[in-house]
GROMACS .gro file of C-alpha atoms in nm:
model
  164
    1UNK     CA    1   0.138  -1.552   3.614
    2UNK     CA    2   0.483  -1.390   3.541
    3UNK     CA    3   0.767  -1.393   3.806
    4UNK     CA    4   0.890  -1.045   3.950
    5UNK     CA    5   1.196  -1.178   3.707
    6UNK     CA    6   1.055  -1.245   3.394
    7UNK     CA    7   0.865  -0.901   3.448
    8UNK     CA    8   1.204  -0.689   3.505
    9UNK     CA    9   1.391  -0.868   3.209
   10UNK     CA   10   1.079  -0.807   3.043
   11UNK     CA   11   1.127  -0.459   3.117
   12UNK     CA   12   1.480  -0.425   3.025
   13UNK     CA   13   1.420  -0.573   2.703
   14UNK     CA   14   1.118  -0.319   2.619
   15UNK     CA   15   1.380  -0.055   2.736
   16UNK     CA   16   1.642  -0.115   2.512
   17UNK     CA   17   1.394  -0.187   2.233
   18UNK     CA   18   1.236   0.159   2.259
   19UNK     CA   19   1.598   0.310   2.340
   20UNK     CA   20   1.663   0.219   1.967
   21UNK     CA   21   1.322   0.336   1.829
   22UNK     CA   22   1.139  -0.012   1.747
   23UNK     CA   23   0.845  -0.114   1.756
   24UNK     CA   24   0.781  -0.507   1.816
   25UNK     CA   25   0.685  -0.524   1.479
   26UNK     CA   26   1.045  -0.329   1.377
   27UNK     CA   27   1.201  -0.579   1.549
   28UNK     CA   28   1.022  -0.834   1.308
   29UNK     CA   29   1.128  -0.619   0.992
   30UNK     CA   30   1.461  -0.567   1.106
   31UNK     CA   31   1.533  -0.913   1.188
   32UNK     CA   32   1.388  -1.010   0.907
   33UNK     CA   33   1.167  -1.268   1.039
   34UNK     CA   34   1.415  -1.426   1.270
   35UNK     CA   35   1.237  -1.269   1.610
   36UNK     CA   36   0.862  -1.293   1.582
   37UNK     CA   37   0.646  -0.960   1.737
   38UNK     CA   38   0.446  -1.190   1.937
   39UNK     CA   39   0.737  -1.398   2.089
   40UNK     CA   40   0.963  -1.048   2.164
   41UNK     CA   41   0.614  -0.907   2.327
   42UNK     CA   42   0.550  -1.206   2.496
   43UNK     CA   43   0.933  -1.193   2.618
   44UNK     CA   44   0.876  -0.823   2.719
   45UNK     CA   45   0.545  -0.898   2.919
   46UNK     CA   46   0.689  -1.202   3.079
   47UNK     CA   47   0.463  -1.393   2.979
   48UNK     CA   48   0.710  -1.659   2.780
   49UNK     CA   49   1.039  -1.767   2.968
   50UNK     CA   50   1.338  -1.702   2.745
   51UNK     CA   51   1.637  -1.927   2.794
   52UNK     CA   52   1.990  -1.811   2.773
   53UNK     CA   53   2.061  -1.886   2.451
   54UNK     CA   54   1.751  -1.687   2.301
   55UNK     CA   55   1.853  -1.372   2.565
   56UNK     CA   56   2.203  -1.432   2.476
   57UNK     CA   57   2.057  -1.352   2.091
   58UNK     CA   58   1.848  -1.102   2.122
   59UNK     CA   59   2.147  -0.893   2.322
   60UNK     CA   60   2.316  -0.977   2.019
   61UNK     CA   61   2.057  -0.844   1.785
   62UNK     CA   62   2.015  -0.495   2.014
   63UNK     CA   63   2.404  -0.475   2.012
   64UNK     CA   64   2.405  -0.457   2.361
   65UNK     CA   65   2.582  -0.658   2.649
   66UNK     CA   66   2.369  -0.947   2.761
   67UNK     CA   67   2.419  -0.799   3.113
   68UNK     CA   68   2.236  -0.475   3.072
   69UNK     CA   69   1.911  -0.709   2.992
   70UNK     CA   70   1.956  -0.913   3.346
   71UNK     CA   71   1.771  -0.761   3.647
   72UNK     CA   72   1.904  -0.739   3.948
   73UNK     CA   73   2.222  -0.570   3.884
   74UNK     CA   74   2.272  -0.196   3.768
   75UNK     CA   75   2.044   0.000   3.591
   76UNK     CA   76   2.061  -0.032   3.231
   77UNK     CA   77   2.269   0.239   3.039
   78UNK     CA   78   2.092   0.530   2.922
   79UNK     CA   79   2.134   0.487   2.577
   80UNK     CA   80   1.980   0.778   2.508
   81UNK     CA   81   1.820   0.844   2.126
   82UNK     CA   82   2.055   0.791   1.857
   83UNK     CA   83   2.084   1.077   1.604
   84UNK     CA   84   1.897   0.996   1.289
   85UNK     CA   85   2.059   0.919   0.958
   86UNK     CA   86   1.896   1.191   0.712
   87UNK     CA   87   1.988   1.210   0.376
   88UNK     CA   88   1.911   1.551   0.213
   89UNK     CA   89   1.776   1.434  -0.173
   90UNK     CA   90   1.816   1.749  -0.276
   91UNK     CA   91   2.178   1.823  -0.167
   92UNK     CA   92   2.238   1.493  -0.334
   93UNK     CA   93   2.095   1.573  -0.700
   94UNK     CA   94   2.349   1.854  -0.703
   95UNK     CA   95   2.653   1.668  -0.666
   96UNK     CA   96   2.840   1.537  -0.965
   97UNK     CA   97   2.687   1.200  -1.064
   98UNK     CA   98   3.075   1.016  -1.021
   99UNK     CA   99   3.040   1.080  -0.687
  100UNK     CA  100   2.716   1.013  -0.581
  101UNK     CA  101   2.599   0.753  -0.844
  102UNK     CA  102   2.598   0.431  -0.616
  103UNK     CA  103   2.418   0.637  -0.349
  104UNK     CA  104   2.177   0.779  -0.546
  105UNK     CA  105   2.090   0.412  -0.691
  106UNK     CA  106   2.088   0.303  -0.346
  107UNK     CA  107   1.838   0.596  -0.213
  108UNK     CA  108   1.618   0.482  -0.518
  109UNK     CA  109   1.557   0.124  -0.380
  110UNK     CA  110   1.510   0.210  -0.052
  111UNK     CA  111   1.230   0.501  -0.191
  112UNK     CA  112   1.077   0.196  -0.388
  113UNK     CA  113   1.068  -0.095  -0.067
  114UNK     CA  114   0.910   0.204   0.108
  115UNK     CA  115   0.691   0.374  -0.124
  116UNK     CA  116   0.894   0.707   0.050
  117UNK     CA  117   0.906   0.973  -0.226
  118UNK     CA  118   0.903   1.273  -0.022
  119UNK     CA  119   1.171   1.386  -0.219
  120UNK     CA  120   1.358   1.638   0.028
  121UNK     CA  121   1.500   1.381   0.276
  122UNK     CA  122   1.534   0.983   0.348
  123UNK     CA  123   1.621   0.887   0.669
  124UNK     CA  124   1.829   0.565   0.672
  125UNK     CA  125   1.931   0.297   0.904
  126UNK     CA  126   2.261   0.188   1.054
  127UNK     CA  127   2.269  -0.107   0.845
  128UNK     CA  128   2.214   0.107   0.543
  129UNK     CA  129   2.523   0.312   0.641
  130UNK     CA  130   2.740  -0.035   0.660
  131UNK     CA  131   2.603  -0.122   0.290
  132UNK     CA  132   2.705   0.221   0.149
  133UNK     CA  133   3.047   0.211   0.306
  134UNK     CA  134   3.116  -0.118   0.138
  135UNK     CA  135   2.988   0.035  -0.136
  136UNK     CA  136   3.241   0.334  -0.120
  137UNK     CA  137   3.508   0.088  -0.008
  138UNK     CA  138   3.510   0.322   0.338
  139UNK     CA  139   3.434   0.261   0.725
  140UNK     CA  140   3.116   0.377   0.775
  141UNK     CA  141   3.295   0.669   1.016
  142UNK     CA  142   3.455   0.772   0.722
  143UNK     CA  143   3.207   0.770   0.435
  144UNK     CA  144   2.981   0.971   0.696
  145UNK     CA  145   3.258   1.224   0.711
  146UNK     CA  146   3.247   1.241   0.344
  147UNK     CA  147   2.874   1.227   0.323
  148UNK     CA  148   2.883   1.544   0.570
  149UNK     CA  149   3.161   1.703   0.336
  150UNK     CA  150   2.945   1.655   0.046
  151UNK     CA  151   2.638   1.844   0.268
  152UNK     CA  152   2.427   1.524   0.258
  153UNK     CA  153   2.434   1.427   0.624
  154UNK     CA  154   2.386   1.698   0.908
  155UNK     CA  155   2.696   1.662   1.147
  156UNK     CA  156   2.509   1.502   1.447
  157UNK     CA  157   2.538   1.199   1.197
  158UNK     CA  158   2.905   1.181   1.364
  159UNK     CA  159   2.688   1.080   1.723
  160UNK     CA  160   2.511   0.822   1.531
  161UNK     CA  161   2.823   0.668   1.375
  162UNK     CA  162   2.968   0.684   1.702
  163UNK     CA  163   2.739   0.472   1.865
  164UNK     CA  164   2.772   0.132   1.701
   0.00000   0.00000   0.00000
């Protein structure tokens, strides 16, 4: 039976799991492999102890501080949803192909992994965002500046950007 501990770090650890739109089996995906849904769930339901090093980790992973996953102190930050990343595909077939050539070959493989061919708009990750600014040779703060210049991004992308 889990401890009134392992439940509330349990619960912090759903928290800021939701707080960044995963599911346990995102979690999986995004770490590709490295954190297992049925250990993180088991972690969440307190059900598995986590040592330090694993919690220290996973805080890592969330890119939070370890301390807003301990109980017993303050309550966690409101992180609050973060803005989406929305490319608009058909904003982007209009600009000159110089500009937007190693995005647009970028946008392709991520419609392929997916199987996402809506065609008007593909929402992309943080981690995307980091690629494409190497990419561009940019921070990611400034290639979403110029991605909202070009009238690709919508500028609440800024708040995203702003939050890692």
């Amino acid at each position: 039976m889990p401890s009134e501990y392992a439940k509330s770090l349990g619960a912090r650890l759903r928290a800021i799991r939701t707080q960044q739109g995963l599911s346990l089996h995102g979690v999986e995906e995004k770490s590709h492999g490295r954190w297992k849904a049925v250990v993180v769930g088991s972690y969440e339901r307190g059900d598995r102890a986590v040592t330090v090093q694993k919690l220290a980790e996973l805080a890592d992973f969330y890119g939070v501080p370890m301390s807003e996953l301990l109980p017993g102190g303050a309550a966690p930050t409101p992180l609050g949803p973060t803005p989406k990343l929305v490319i608009d595909l058909e904003r982007m077939q209009q600009l000159p192909q110089e500009k937007a050539g190693p995005l647009s070959r970028y946008v392709a493989t991520i419609q392929s992994q997916r199987g996402d061919y809506n065609g008007r708009v593909l929402s992309i990750r943080h981690e995307d965002l980091r690629s494409l600014a190497v990419i561009y040779d940019k921070s990611p703060g400034d290639l979403t500046e110029e991605l909202i210049n070009w009238g690709i991004l919508d500028p609440e992308a800024r708040r995203a950007v702003d939050s890692f």
